[in-house]
Coordinates of C-alpha atoms in Angstrom, one line a residue:
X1 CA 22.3 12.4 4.6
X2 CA 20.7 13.5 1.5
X3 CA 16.8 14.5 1.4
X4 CA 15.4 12.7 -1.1
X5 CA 18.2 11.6 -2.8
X6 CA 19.0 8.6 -0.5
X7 CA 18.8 4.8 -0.8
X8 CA 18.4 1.6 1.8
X9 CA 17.7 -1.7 1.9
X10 CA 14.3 -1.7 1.5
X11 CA 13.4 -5.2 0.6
X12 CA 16.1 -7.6 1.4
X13 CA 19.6 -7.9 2.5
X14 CA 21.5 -6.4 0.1
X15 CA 19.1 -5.0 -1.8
X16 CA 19.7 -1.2 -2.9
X17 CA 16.6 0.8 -3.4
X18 CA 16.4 4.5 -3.8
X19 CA 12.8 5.1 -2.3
X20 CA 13.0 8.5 -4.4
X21 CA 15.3 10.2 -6.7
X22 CA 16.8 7.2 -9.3
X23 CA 17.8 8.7 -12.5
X24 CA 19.5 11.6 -12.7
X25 CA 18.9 13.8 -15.4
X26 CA 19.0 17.5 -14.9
X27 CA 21.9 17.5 -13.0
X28 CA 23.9 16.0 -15.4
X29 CA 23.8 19.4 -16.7
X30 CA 24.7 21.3 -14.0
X31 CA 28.3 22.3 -14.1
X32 CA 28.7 21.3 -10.9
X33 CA 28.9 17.7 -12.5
X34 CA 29.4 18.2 -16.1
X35 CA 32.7 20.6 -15.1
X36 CA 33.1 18.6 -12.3
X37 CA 33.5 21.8 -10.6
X38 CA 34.1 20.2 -7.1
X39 CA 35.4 17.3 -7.9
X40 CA 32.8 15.2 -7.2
X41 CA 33.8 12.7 -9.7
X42 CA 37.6 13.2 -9.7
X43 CA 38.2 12.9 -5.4
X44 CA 35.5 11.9 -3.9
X45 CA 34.3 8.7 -5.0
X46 CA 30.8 9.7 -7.1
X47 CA 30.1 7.6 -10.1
X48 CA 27.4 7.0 -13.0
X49 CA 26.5 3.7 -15.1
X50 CA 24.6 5.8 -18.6
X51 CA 22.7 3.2 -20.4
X52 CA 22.2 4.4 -24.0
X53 CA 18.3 3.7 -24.2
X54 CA 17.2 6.6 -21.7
X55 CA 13.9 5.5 -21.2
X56 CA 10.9 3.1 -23.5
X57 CA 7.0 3.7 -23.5
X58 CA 5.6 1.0 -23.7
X59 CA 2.0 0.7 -25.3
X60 CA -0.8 -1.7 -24.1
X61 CA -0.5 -3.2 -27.4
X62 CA 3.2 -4.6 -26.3
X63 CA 4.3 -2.1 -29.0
X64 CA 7.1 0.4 -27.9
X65 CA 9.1 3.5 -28.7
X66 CA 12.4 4.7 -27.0
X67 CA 14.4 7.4 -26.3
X68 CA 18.0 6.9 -27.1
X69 CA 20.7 9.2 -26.0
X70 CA 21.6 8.9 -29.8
X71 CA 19.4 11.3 -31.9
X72 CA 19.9 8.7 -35.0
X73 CA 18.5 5.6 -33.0
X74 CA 15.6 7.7 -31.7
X75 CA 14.9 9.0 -34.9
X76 CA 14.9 5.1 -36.5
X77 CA 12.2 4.1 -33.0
X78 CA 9.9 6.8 -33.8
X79 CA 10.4 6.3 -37.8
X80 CA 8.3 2.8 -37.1
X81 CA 5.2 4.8 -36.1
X82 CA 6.1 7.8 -38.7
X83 CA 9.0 9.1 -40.6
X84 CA 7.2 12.6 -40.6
X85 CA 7.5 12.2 -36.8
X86 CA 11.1 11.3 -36.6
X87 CA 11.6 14.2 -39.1
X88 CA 9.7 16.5 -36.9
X89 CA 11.5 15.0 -33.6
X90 CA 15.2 15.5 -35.9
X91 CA 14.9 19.5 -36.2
X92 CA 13.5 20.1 -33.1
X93 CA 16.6 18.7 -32.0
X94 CA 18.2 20.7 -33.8
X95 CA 16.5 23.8 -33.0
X96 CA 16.9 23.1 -29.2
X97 CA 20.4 22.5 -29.4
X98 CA 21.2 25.7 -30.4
X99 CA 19.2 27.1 -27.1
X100 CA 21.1 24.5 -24.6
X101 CA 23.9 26.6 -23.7
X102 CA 21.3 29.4 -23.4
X103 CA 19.1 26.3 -21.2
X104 CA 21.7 25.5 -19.2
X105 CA 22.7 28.9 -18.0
X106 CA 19.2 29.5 -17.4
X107 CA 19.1 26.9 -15.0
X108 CA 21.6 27.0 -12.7
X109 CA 22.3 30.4 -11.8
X110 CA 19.8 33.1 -10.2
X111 CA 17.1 33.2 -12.2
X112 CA 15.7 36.8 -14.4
X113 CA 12.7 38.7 -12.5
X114 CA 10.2 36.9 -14.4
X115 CA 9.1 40.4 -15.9
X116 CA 12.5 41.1 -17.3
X117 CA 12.8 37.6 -18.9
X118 CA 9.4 37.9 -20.9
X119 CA 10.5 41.2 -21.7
X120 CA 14.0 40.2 -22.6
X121 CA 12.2 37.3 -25.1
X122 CA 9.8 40.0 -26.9
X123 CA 12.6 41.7 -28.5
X124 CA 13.4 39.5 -31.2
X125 CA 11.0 37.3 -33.5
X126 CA 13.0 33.8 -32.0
X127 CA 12.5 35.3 -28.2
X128 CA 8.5 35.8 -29.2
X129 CA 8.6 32.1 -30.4
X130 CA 9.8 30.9 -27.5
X131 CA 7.6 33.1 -24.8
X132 CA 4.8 31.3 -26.9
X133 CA 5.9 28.4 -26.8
X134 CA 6.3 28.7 -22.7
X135 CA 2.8 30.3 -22.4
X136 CA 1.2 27.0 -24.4
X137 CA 0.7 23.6 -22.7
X138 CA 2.7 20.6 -23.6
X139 CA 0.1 18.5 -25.2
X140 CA -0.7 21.7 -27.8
X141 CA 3.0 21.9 -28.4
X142 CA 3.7 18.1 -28.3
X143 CA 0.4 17.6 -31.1
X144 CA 1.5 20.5 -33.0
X145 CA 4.4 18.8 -33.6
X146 CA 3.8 15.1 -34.1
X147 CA 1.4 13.4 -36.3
X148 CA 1.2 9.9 -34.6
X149 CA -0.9 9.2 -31.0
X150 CA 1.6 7.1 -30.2
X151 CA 4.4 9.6 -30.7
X152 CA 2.4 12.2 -29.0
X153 CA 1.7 9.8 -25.8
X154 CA 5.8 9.2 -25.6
X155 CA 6.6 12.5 -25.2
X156 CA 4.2 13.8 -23.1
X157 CA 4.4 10.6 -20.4
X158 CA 7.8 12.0 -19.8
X159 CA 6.4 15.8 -19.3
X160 CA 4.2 14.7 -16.8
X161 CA 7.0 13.7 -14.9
X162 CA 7.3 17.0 -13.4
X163 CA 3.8 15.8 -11.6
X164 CA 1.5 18.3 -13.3
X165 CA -0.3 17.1 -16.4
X166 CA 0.3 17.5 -19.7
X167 CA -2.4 19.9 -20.7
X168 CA -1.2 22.6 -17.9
X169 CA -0.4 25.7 -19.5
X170 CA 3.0 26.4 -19.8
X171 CA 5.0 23.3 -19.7
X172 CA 4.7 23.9 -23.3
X173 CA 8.5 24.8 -23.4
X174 CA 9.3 21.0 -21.7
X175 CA 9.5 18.7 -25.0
X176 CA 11.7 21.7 -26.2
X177 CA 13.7 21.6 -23.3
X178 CA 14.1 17.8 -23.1
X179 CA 15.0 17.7 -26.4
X180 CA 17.9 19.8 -26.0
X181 CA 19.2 18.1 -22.6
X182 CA 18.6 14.3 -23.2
X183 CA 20.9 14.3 -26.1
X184 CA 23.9 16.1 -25.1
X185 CA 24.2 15.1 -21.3
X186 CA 23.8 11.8 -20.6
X187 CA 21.4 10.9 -18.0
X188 CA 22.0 7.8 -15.6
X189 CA 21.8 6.8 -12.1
X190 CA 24.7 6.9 -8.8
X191 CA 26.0 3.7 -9.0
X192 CA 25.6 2.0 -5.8
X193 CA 22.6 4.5 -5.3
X194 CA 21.6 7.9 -5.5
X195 CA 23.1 8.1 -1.6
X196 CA 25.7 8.0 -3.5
X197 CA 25.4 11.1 -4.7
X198 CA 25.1 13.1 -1.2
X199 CA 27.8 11.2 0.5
X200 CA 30.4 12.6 -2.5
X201 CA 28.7 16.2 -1.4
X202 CA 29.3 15.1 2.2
X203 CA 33.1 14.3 1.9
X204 CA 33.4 17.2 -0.2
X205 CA 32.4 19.5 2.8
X206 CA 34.5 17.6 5.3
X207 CA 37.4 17.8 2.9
X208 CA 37.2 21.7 2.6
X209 CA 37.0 21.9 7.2
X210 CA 32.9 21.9 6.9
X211 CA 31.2 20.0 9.4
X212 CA 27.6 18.2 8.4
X213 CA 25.5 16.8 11.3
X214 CA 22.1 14.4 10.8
X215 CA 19.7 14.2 14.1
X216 CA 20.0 17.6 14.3
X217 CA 16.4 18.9 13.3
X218 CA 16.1 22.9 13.0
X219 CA 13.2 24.2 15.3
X220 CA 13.8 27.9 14.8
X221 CA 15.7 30.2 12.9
X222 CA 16.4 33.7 14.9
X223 CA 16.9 36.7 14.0
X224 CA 17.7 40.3 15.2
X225 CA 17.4 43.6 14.2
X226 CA 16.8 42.6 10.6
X227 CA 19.9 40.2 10.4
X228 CA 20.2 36.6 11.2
X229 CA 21.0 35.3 14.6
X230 CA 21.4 31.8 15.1
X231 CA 19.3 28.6 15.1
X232 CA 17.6 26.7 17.7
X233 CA 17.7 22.7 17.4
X234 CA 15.0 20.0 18.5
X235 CA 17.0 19.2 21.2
X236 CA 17.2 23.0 22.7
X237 CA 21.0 23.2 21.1
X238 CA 21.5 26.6 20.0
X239 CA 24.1 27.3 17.1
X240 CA 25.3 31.0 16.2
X241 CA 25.2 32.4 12.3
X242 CA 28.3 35.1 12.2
X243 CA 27.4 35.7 8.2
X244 CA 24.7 33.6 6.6
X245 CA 22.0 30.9 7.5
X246 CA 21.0 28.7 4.0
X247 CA 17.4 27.5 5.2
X248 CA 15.6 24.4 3.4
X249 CA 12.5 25.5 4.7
X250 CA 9.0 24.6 2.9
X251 CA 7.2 27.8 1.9
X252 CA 4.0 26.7 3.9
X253 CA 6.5 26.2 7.1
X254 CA 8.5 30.0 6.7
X255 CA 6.0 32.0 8.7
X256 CA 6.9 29.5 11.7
X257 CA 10.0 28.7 11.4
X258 CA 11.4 32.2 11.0
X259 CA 11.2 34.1 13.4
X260 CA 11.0 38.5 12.9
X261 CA 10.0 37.2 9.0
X262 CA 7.5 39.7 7.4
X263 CA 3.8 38.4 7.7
X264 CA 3.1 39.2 3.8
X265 CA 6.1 37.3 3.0
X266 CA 4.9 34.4 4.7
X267 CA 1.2 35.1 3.8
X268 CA 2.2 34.5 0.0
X269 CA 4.7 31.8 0.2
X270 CA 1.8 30.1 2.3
X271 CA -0.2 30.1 -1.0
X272 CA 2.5 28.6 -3.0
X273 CA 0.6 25.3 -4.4
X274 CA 1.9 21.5 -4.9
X275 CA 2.2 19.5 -7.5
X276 CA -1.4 18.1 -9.4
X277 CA -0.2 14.4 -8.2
X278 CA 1.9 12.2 -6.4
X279 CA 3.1 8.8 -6.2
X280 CA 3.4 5.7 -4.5
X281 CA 6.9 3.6 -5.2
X282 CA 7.0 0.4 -5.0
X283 CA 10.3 -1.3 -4.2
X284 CA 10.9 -5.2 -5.3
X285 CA 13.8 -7.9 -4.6
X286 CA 13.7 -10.3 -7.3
X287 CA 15.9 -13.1 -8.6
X288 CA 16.2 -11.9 -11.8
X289 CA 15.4 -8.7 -13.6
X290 CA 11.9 -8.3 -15.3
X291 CA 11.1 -9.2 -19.0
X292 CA 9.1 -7.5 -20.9
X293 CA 6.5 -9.0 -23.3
X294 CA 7.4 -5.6 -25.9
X295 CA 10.7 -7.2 -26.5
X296 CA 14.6 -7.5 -25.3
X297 CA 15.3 -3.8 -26.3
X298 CA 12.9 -2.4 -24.0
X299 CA 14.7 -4.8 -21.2
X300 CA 17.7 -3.3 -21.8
X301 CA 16.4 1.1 -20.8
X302 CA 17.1 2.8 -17.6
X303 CA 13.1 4.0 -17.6
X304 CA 10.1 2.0 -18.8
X305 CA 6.9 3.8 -18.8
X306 CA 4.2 2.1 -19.5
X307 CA 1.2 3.9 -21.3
X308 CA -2.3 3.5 -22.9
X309 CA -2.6 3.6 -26.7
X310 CA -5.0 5.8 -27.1
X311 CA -4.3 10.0 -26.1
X312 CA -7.5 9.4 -24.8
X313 CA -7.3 6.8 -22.5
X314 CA -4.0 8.5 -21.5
X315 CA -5.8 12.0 -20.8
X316 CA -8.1 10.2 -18.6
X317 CA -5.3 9.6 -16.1
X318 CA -4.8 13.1 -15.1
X319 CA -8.7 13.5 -15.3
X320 CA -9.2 10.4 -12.7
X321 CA -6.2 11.9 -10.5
X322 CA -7.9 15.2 -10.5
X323 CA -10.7 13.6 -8.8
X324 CA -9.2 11.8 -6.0
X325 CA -9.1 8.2 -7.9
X326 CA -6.2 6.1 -8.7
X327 CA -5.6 5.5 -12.9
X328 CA -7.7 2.7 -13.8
X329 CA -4.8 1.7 -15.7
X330 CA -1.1 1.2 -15.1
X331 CA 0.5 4.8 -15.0
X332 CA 3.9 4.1 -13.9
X333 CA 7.7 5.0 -14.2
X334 CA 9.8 2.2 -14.1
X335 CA 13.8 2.0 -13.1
X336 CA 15.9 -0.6 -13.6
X337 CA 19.3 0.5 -12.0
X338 CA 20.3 -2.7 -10.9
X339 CA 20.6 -3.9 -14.7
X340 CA 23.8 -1.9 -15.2
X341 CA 25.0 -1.3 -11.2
X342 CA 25.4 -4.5 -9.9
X343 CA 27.1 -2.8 -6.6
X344 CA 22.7 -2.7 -5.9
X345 CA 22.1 -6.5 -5.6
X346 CA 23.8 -9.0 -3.0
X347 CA 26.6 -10.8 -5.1
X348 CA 26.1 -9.3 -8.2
X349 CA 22.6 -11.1 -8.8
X350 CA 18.9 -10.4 -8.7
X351 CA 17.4 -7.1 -8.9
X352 CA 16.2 -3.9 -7.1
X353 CA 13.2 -3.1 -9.2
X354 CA 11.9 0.6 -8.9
X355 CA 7.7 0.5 -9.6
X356 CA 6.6 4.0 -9.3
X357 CA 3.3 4.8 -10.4
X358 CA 1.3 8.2 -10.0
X359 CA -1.4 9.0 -7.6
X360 CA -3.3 11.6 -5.6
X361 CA -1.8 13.0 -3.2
X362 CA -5.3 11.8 -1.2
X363 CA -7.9 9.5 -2.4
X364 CA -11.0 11.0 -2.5
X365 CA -12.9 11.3 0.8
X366 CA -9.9 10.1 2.4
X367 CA -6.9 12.1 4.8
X368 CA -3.3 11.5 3.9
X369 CA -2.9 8.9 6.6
X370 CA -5.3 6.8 5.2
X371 CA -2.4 5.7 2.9
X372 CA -1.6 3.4 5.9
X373 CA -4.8 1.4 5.3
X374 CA -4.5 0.6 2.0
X375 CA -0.9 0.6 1.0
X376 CA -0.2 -3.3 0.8
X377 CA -3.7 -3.6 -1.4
X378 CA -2.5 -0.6 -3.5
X379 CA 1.2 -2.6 -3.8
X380 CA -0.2 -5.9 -4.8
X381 CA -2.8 -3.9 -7.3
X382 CA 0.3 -2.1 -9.0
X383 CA 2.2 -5.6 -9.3
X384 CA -1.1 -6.9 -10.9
X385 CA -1.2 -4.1 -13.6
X386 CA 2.7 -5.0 -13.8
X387 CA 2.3 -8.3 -14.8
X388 CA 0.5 -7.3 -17.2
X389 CA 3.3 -6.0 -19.3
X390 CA 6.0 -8.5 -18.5
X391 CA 6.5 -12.3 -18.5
X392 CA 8.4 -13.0 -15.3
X393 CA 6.8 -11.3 -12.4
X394 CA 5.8 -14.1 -11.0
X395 CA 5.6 -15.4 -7.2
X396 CA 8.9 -17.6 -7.2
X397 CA 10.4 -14.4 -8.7
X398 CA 9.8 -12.6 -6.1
X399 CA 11.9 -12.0 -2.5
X400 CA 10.4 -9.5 -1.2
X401 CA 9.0 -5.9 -1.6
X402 CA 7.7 -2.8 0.3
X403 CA 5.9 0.5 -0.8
X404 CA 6.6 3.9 0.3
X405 CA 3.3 6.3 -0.2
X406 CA 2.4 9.8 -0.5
X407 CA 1.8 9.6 3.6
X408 CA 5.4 8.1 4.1
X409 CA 7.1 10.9 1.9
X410 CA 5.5 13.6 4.3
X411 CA 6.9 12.1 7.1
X412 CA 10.2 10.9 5.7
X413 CA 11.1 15.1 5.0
X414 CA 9.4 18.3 5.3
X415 CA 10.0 19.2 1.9
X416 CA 7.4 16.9 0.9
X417 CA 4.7 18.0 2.0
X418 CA 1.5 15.6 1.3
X419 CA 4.2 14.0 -0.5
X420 CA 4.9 16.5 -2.8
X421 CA 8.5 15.4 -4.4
X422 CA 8.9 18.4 -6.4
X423 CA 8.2 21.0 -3.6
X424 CA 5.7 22.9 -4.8
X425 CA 4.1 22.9 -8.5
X426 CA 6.2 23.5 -11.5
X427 CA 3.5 25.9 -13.0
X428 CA 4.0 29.0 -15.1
X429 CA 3.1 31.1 -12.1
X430 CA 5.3 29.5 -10.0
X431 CA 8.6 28.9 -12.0
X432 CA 12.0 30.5 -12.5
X433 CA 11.7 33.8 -11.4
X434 CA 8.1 33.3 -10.0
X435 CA 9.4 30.1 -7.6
X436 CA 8.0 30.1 -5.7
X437 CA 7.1 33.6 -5.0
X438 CA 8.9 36.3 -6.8
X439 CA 10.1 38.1 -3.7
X440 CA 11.6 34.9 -2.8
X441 CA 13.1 33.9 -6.0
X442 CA 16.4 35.6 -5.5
X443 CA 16.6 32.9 -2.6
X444 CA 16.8 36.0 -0.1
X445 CA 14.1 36.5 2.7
X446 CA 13.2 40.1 2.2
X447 CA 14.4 41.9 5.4
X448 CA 16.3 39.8 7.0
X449 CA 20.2 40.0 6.4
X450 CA 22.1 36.8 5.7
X451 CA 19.3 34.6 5.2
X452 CA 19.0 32.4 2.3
X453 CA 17.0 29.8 1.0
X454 CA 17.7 26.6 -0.8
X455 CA 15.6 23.5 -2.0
X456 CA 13.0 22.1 -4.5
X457 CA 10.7 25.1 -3.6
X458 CA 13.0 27.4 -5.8
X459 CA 14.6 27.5 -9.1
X460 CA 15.4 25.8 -11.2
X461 CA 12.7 23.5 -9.2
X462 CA 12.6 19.7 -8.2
X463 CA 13.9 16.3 -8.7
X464 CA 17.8 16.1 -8.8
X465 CA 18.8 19.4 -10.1
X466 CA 22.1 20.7 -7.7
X467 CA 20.0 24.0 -7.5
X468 CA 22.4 24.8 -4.2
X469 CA 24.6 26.1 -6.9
X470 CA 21.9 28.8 -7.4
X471 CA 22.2 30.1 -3.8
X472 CA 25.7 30.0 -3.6
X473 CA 26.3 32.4 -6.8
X474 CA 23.8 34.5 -4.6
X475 CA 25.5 34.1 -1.1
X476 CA 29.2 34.1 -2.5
X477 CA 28.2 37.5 -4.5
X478 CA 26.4 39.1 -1.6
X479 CA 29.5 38.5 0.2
X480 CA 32.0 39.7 -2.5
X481 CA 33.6 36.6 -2.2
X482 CA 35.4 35.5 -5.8
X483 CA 34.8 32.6 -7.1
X484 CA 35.4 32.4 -10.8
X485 CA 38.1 30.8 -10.5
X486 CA 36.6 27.4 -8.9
X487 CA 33.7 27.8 -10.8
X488 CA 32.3 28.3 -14.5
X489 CA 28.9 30.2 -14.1

């Protein structure tokens, strides 16, 4: 069960690794977990261990800056490179907490027709601000902002987690939107693994009479006279639909999949584009957690991501990617879950190390598959660039480790296609009430009764979001079904 938000023994015996989704972040937002609205938390078993330093750039230069889910103790990290900085960082804060509620409602309900929503912005001066600040990239926002290379680098590393760069117009509303999450809902990870996290969903379901089935791969949907019929399984099962089908069906995949569904429909969501990048993860069993040469603080974050020094050795990484080529310097997103769930390691000792670090989705010249050539080079060349930021990744440290690449992410889900985590891009032309067409936005398939759509390909987008809430409000509503009183919209 679960996608991409899974975990196995990767490495070792009793080793917990979660080969995609770690921290959780956006969801923490949701109300599905912060209102606990199906009692996740309070009946069926999910938990989260929230360290208070979110996540720590480290700098080439062993220097560092983190991210605290206390405004003050940010505001003293970034005060070492400039107290104009932390200043700046302080009332933007500020300024973005008084847009969370107006965030958060944004995000997990059907989205505004993205027409309406710029419209709805241009009548007041604060609105204008912020459809300007959406139309802008991130790094013009981020340098706008911040005085200091090293802030600026912090800041937008995180961005570009989305896997589009930095300099992509309109992720410029990102560092604003960050800024009013991090701080108010506390990020962490599942403890004993993001699985975690679907098997609560999964016992939910059961609890309520639901039935959830794995080996049981969707070959067709069917459809008749403009309403939905059934589905046909791998296996030749057949399963009738009496009121709705919710399809997590890629956009490239619709046209096949769906049978009756308008060719134009299909056409567009055929065009709907990944991600810039991708990402191989690297998975390692160690006897004791890394140390890094920055310092015991940084030991102590969820995230470590190490970065250039320079904003224009960092640029270069998205430049390089562009062009088919792995960064010529460590790029990486590191998790260390293990340090505060001890439920991941085999007697409470050792850890699961998390080593993600951005790629193409193919090197140039190359097919997806060649991933299988060179994956155990590319593993042993991110430990190498690892090392070169901590003191104890060593040989004897080590137990064992595997690698999951862009190539093994296609395969493991069709969701990810050429290992596209996120779906399909978070652009500006391809977000809220754009995602990832606009006819397909309102997670309806135009002309076809009962069928819905659900999945990273939509809003509010990818990683861990709980965006099924999204197409439920839309299903439940469709079918006058009332449900304010076991949820908060």
């Amino acid at each position: 069960f679960g996608g991409g938000a899974v975990s196995h023994q990767l490495t070792a015996p009793g080793f917990i690794h979660d080969p995609h989704a770690g921290q959780m972040v956006l969801v923490m937002a949701n109300p599905m977990i912060a209102n606990d609205e199906l009692g996740l938390m309070s009946k069926f078993g999910l938990k989260f261990c929230q360290p208070d330093v979110g996540h720590a750039t480290v700098f080439d230069d062993n220097s560092y800056l983190c991210t605290h889910f206390s405004v003050d103790k940010t505001c003293e990290s970034i005060a070492q490179f400039s107290k104009r900085d932390a200043d700046a960082y302080r009332a933007l804060v500020k300024q973005a907490e008084g847009m969370s509620d107006l965030f958060v409602s944004g995000l997990f309900k059907p989205p505004l027709p993205f027409g309406g929503f710029m419209a709805m912005l241009d009548q007041s001066i604060e609105g204008q601000q912020l459809a300007g600040t959406l139309l802008k990239s991130a790094y013009n926002v981020v340098c706008d902002l911040y005085e200091h290379e090293k802030v600026r680098i912090h800041f937008l590393k995180w961005v570009s987690e989305i896997m589009i760069g930095p300099e992509e117009a309109g992720t410029g509303v990102i560092p604003m939107f960050l800024a009013a999450m991090q701080h108010k809902y506390h990020p962490g990870c599942v403890v004993g693994g993001s699985q975690g996290l679907s098997n609560a969903l999964v016992k939910c379901i059961q609890h309520h009479g639901g039935e959830v089935r794995v080996n049981a791969e969707v070959v067709k949907v069917h459809t008749a006279g403009g309403k939905i019929k059934s589905v046909t399984l791998k296996d030749g099962e057949t399963i009738e639909a009496s009121k709705a089908i919710v399809a997590n069906v890629h956009p490239w995949l619709l046209g096949n999949m769906i049978e009756g569904i308008d060719p134009g429909v299909a056409a567009r969501a055929k065009n709907a584009r990944l991600s810039a990048f991708g990402a191989v993860n690297t998975h390692w069993a160690l006897k004791e957690a890394p140390k890094y040469k920055a310092g015991h603080d940084v030991d102590t974050a969820a995230v470590v991501e190490p970065a250039p020094s320079t904003m224009e050795k960092f640029r270069q990484h998205f430049d390089q990617m562009r062009y088919g080529h792995i960064p010529d310097s460590i790029n990486a997103s590191v998790q260390h879950n293990s340090n505060f769930d001890k439920t991941r390691v085999p007697y409470g000792e050792g850890a699961a190390l998390y080593l993600y670090h951005f790629v193409p989705f193919k090197l140039a010249g190359k097919e997806l598959e060649y991933w299988d050539v060179v994956k155990d080079e590319v593993k042993e060349d991110m430990l190498r660039r690892y090392q070169g930021i901590t003191t104890n990744m060593t040989a004897d440290n080590i137990i064992a480790s595997a690698i999951v690449t862009p190539y093994d992410m296609h395969k493991w889900s069709p969701s990810f296609q050429n290992g596209d985590i996120m779906g399909v891009g978070t652009y500006i032309d391809q977000w809220s009430g754009r995602r990832p067409t606009p006819e397909l936005a309102q997670y309806r398939v135009p002309g076809i009764s009962g069928l819905y759509l659900s999945g990273p390909f939509l809003h509010p987008g990818g990683t861990v979001t709980g965006g099924g809430r999204c197409t439920a409000i839309q299903l439940l509503g469709d079918l006058k079904v009332k449900y304010n009183h076991i949820m908060s919209v």
